[in-house]
Short mmCIF file of C-alpha atoms in Angstrom, two decimals:
data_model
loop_
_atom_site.label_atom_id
_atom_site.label_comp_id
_atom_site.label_asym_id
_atom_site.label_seq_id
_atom_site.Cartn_x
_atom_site.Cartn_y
_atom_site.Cartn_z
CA UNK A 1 122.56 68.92 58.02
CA UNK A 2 124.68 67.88 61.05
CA UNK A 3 127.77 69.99 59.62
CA UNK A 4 125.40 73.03 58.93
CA UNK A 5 123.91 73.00 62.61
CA UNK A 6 127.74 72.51 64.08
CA UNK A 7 128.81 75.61 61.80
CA UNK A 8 125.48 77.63 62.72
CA UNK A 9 124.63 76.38 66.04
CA UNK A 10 123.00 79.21 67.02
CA UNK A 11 120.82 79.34 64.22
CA UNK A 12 119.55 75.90 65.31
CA UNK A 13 119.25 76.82 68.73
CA UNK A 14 117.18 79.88 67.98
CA UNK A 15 115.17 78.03 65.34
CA UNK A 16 113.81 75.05 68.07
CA UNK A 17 110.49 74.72 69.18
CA UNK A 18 111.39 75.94 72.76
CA UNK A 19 112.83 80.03 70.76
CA UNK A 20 109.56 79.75 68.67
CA UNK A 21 107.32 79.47 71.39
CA UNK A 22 109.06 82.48 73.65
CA UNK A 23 109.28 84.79 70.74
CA UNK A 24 105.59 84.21 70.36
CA UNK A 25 104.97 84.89 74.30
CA UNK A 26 106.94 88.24 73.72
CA UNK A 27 104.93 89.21 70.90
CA UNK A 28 102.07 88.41 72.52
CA UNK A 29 102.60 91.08 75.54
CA UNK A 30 103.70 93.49 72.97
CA UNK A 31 101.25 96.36 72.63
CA UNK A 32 102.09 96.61 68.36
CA UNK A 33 101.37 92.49 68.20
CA UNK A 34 98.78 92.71 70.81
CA UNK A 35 95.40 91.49 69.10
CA UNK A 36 92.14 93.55 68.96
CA UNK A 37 90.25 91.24 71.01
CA UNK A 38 92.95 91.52 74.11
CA UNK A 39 91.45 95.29 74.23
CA UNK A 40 88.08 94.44 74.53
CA UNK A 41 87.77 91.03 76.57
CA UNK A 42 87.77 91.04 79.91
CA UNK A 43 88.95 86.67 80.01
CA UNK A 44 92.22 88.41 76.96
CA UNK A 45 93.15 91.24 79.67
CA UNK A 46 93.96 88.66 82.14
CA UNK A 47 95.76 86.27 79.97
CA UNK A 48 97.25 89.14 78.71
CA UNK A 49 98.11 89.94 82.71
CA UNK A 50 99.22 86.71 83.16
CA UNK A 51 101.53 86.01 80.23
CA UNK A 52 103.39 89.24 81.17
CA UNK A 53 104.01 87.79 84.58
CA UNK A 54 105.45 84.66 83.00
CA UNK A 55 107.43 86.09 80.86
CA UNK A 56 108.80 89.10 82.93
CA UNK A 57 109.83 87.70 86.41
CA UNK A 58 110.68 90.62 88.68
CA UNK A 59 106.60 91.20 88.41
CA UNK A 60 106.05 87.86 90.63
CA UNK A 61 109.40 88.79 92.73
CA UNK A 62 107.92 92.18 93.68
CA UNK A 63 105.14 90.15 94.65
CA UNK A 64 107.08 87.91 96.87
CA UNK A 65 108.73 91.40 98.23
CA UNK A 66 105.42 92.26 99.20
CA UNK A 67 105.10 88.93 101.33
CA UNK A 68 108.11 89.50 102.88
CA UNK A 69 106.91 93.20 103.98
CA UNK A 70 103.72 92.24 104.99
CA UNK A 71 105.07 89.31 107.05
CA UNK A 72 107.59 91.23 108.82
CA UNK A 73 104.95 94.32 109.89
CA UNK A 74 102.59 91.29 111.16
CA UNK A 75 105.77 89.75 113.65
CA UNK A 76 106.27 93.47 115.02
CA UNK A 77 102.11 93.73 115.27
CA UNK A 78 102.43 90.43 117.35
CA UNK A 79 105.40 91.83 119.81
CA UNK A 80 103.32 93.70 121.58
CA UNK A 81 100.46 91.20 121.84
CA UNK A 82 103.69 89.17 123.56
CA UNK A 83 104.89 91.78 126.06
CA UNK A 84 101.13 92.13 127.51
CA UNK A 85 100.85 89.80 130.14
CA UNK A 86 98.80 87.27 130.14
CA UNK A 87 97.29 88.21 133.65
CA UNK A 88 95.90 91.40 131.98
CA UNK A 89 93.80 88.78 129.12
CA UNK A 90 92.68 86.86 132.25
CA UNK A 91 91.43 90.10 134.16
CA UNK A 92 89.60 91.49 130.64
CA UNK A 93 87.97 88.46 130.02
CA UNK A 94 86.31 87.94 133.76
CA UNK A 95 85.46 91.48 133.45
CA UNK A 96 83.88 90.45 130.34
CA UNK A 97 81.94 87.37 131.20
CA UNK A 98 80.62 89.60 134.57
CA UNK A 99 79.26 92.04 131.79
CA UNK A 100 80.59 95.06 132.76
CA UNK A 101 81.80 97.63 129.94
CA UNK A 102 84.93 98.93 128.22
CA UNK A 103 86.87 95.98 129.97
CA UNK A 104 89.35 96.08 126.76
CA UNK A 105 89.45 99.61 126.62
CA UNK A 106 92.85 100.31 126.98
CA UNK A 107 94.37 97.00 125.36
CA UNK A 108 92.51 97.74 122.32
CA UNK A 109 93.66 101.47 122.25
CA UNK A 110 97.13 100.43 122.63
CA UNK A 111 97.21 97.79 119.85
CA UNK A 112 95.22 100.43 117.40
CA UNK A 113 97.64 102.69 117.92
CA UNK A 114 100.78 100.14 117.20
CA UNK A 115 98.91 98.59 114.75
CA UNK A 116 97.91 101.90 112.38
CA UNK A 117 101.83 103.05 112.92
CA UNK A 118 102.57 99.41 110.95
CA UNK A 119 100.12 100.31 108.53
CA UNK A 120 101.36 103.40 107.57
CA UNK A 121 104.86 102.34 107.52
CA UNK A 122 104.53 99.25 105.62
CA UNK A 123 102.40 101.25 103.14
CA UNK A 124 105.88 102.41 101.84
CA UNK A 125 107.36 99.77 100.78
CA UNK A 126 103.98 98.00 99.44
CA UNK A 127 103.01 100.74 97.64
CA UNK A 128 106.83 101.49 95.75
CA UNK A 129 106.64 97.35 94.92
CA UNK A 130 102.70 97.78 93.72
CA UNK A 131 103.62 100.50 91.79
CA UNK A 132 106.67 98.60 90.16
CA UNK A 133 104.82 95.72 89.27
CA UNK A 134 102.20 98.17 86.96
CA UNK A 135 105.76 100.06 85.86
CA UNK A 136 106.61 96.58 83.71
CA UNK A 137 103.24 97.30 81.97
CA UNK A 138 103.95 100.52 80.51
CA UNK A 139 107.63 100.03 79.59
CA UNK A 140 106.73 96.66 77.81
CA UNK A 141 104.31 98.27 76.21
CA UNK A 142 106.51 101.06 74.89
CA UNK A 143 108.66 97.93 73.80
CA UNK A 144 111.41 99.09 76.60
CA UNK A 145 113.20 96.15 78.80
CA UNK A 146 111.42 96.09 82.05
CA UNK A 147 114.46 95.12 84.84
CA UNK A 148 114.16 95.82 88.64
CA UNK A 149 116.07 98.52 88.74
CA UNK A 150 114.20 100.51 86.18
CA UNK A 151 110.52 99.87 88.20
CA UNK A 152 111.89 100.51 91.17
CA UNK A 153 113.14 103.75 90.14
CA UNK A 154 109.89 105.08 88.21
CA UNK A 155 108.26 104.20 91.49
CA UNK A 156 110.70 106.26 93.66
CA UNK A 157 110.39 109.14 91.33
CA UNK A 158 106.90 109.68 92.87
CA UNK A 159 107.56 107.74 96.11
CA UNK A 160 105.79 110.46 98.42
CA UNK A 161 102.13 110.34 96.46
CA UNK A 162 102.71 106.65 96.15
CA UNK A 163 103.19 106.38 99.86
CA UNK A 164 100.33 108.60 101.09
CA UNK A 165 97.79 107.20 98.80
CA UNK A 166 98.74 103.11 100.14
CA UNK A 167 98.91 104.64 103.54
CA UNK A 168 95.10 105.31 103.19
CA UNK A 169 94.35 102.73 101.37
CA UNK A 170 95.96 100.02 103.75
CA UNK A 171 94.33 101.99 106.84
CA UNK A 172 90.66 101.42 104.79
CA UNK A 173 91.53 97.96 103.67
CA UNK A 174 92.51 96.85 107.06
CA UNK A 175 89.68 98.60 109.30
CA UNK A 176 86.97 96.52 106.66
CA UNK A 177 89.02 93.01 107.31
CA UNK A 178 88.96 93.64 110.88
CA UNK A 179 84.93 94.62 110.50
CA UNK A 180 84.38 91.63 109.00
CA UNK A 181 85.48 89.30 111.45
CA UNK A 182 82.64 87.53 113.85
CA UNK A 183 81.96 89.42 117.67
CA UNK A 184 80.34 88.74 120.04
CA UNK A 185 78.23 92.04 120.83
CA UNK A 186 77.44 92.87 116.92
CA UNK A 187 74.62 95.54 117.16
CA UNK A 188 74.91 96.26 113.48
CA UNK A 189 72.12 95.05 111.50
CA UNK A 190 72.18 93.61 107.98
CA UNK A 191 71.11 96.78 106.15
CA UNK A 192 74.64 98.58 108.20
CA UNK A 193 76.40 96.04 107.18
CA UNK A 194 75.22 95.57 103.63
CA UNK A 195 76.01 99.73 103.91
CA UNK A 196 79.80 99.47 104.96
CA UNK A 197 80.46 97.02 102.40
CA UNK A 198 79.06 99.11 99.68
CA UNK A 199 80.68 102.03 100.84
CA UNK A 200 84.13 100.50 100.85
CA UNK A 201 84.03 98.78 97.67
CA UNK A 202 82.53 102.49 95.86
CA UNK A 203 86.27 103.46 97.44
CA UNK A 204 87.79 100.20 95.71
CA UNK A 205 86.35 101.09 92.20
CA UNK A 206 86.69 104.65 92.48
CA UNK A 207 90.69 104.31 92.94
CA UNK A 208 91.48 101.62 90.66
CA UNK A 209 92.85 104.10 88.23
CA UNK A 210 95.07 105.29 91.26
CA UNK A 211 98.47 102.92 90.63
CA UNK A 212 98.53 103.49 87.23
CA UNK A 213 97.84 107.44 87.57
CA UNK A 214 100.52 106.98 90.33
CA UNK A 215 103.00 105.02 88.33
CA UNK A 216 103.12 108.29 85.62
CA UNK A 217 104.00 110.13 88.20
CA UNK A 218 100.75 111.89 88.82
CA UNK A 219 100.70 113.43 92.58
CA UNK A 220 98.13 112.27 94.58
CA UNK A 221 94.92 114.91 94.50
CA UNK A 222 95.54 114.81 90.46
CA UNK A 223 95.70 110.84 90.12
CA UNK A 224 91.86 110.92 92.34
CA UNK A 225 90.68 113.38 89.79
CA UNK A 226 91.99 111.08 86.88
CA UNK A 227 91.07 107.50 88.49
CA UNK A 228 87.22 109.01 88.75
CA UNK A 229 87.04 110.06 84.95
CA UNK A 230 88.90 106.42 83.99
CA UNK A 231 86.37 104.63 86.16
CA UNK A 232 83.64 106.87 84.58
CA UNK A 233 84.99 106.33 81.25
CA UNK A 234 85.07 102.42 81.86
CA UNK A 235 83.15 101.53 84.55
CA UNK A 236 82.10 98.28 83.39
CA UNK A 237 85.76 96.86 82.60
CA UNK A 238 86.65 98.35 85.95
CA UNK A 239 83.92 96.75 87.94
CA UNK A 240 84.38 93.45 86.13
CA UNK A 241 88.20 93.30 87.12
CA UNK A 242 87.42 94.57 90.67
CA UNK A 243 84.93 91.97 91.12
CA UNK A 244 86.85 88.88 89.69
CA UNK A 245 89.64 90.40 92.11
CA UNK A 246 87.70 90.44 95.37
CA UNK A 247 85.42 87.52 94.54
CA UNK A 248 89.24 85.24 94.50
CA UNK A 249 90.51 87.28 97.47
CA UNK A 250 87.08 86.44 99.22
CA UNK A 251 87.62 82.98 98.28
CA UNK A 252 91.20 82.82 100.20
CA UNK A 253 90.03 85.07 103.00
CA UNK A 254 87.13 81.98 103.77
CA UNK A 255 89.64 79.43 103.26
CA UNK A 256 92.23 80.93 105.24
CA UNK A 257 89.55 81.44 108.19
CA UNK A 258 88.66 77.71 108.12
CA UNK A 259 92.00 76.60 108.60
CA UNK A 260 92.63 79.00 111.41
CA UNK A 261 89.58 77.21 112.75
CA UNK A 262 90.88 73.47 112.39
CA UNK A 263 94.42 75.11 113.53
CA UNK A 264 93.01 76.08 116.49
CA UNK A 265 91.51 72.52 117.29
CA UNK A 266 94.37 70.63 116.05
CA UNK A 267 96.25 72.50 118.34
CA UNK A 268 93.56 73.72 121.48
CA UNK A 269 96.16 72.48 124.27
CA UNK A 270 99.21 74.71 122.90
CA UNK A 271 96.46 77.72 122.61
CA UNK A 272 94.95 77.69 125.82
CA UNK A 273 96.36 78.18 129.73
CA UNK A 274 95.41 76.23 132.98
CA UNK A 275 92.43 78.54 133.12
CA UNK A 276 91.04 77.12 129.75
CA UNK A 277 91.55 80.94 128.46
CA UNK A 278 93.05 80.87 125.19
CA UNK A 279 96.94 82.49 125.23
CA UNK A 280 96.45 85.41 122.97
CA UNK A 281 100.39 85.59 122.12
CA UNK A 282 100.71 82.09 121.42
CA UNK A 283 96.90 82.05 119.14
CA UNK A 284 98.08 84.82 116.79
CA UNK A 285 102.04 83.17 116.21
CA UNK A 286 99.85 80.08 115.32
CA UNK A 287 97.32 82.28 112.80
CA UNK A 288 100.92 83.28 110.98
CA UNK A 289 100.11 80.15 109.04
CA UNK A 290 96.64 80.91 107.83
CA UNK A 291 97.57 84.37 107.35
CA UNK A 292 100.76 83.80 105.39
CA UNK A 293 98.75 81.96 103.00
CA UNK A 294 96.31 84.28 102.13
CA UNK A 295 98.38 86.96 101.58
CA UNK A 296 100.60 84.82 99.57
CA UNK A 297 97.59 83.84 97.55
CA UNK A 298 96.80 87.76 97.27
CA UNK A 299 99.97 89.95 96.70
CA UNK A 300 102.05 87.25 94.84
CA UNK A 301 99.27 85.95 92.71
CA UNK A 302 96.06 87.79 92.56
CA UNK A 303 97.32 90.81 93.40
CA UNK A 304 99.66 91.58 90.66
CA UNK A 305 97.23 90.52 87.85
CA UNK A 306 94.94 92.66 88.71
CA UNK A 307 97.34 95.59 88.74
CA UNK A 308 98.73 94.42 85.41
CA UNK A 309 95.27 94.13 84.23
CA UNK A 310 94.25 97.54 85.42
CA UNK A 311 97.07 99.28 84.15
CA UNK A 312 96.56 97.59 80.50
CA UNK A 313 92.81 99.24 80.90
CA UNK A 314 94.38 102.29 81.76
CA UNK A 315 96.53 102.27 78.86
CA UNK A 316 93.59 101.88 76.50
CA UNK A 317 91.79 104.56 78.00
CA UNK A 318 94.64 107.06 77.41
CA UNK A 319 95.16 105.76 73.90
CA UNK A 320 91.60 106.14 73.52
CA UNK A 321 91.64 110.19 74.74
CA UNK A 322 94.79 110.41 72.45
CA UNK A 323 97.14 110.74 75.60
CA UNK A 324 100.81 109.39 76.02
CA UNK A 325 101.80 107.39 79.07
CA UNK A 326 105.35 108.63 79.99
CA UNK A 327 107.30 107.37 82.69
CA UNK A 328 108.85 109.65 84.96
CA UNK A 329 112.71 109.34 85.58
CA UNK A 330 115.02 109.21 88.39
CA UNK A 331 115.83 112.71 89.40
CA UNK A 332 118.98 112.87 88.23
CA UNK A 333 118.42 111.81 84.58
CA UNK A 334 115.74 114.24 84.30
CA UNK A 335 118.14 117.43 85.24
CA UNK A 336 120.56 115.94 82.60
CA UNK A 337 117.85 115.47 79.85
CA UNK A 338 116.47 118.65 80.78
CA UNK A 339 119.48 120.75 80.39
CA UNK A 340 120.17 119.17 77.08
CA UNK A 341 116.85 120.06 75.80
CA UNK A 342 117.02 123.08 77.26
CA UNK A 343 120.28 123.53 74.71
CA UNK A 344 118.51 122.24 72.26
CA UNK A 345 115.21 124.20 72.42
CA UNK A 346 116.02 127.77 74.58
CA UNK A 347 112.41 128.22 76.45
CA UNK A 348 111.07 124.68 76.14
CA UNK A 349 111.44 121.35 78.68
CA UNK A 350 110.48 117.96 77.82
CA UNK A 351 110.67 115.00 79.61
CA UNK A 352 113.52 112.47 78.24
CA UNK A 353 111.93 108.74 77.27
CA UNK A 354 112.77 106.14 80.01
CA UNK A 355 115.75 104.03 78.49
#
């Protein structure tokens, strides 16, 4: 036996415990081995989600991307809280506690302004890495390798729709955080508030068949259309994903807000001047740690399962309307496999497969 495994060693390698058990981790995220209940459970979808993100790493390392990008637009955000002096917090907040109006006017103009140009530009770059992460879906699925390079370019293929679309969406998903966050002069009453809420998570369902419409390389007025009959077609899967999704992310958001709470009072004599007024430079470098966790939490974790588990639904509804999910191609590729085919077939195109 010991002469047989030194002559085949790489049949006794492949044929250990440690082989068997990733083969059967690849045939579990393949669509063909893919059992009937992983279609219809909601608790299968996100194993499903999850064993694709253990077995194909770049998902979790466009995550970590996504960190990185989010990170960085938050330190340029905080610049400008750092080149206002803090003689101009000091004069808004006596002009506050005398009760006169607009005392913030112009600060809060100024940092809208800087903060909705981050928005839109690090809406680029999250949306190409958002859409890469759903990308390893689809080409598992059609049993293709997934590798960086090949999400990355499927995403760039249809980088202006993608861009537009995350632009908005970021600008929505930022304006609710920012709502949600305790003032002092609040005239809304429960019934507004209960209203917003609604209103923005109608927008959250409604475009959860966006990234995956996105990733065919659907442009974006066509990919609305298509998310609204998917969500139609499957509202109940849709809503149940959304809601596991935002139920976690609510659960980091309150977390992350009670540590920037015992931050603060761990450290109240770094935050505040002589005055007793807090520093607002120094108080939002300190909330990088809170902040940095929850979106950790979010776009390396949560984030990409729900995509993953989206897209999977997404698949099932096309199978279901006897529809093909093609990947688009890098530009180049498709003028090559388009002038073959057009050799091969005078008067018809057709899209090469993604290899």
């Amino acid at each position: 036996e010991i002469a047989s495994c030194l002559v085949g060693s790489e049949m006794c390698i492949r044929d250990s415990k440690y082989f068997n058990s990733m083969d059967e981790l690849t045939k579990f995220v393949d669509n063909e081995e893919k059992p009937e209940s992983a279609i219809k459970t909601f608790t299968s979808r996100i194993r499903y989600a999850l064993m694709l993100g253990l077995k194909e790493k770049e998902i979790f390392f466009f995550g970590l991307l996504q960190l990185l990008v989010i990170m960085v637009g938050y330190v340029f955000w905080l610049q400008v809280l750092n080149w206002i002096p803090q003689d101009v917090w000091n004069d808004a907040q006596a002009c506050i506690n005398r009760g006169d109006d607009d005392c913030t006017g112009l600060i809060d103009l100024a940092l809208y302004i800087w903060g909705m140009a981050i928005v839109v530009i690090v809406a680029f770059p999250v949306g190409i890495l958002s859409c890469s992460i759903g990308t390893t879906h689809f080409l598992v699925s059609r049993n293709k390798e997934s590798t960086i390079l090949k999400c990355l370019n499927a995403s760039f293929s249809n980088a202006w729709a993608i861009w537009k679309f995350h632009a908005i969406d970021g600008y929505i998903t930022i304006d609710r955080i920012l709502e949600r966050l305790p003032k002092e002069n609040d005239t809304r009453t429960p019934a507004d508030i209960a209203l917003e809420e609604a209103a923005y998570y109608a927008w959250k369902v409604g475009t959860a068949g966006m990234v995956p419409n996105l990733i065919l390389g659907n442009k974006l007025i066509p990919s609305g259309i298509s998310s609204i009959n998917f969500v139609k077609s499957k509202f109940k899967e849709v809503a149940s994903l959304r809601g596991a999704y935002s139920s976690m992310c609510w659960v980091v958001a309150i977390s992350s807000y009670i540590g920037a709470i015992i931050l603060t009072g761990v450290f109240e004599d770094q935050l505040t001047i002589n005055t007793g007024e807090i520093a607002i430079g120094t108080f939002y470098t300190y909330m990088i740690i809170p902040i940095c966790f929850a979106t950790l939490s979010v776009v390396v974790v949560l984030r990409p399962l729900y995509i993953i588990s989206i897209c999977d639904l997404y698949s099932d509804y096309l199978e279901e309307n006897k529809e093909e999910a093609e990947l688009p191609e890098p530009q180049e590729a498709q003028d090559t496999g388009g002038a073959a085919a057009s050799r091969s077939h005078p008067g018809r195109s057709r899209r090469p497969a993604l290899d």
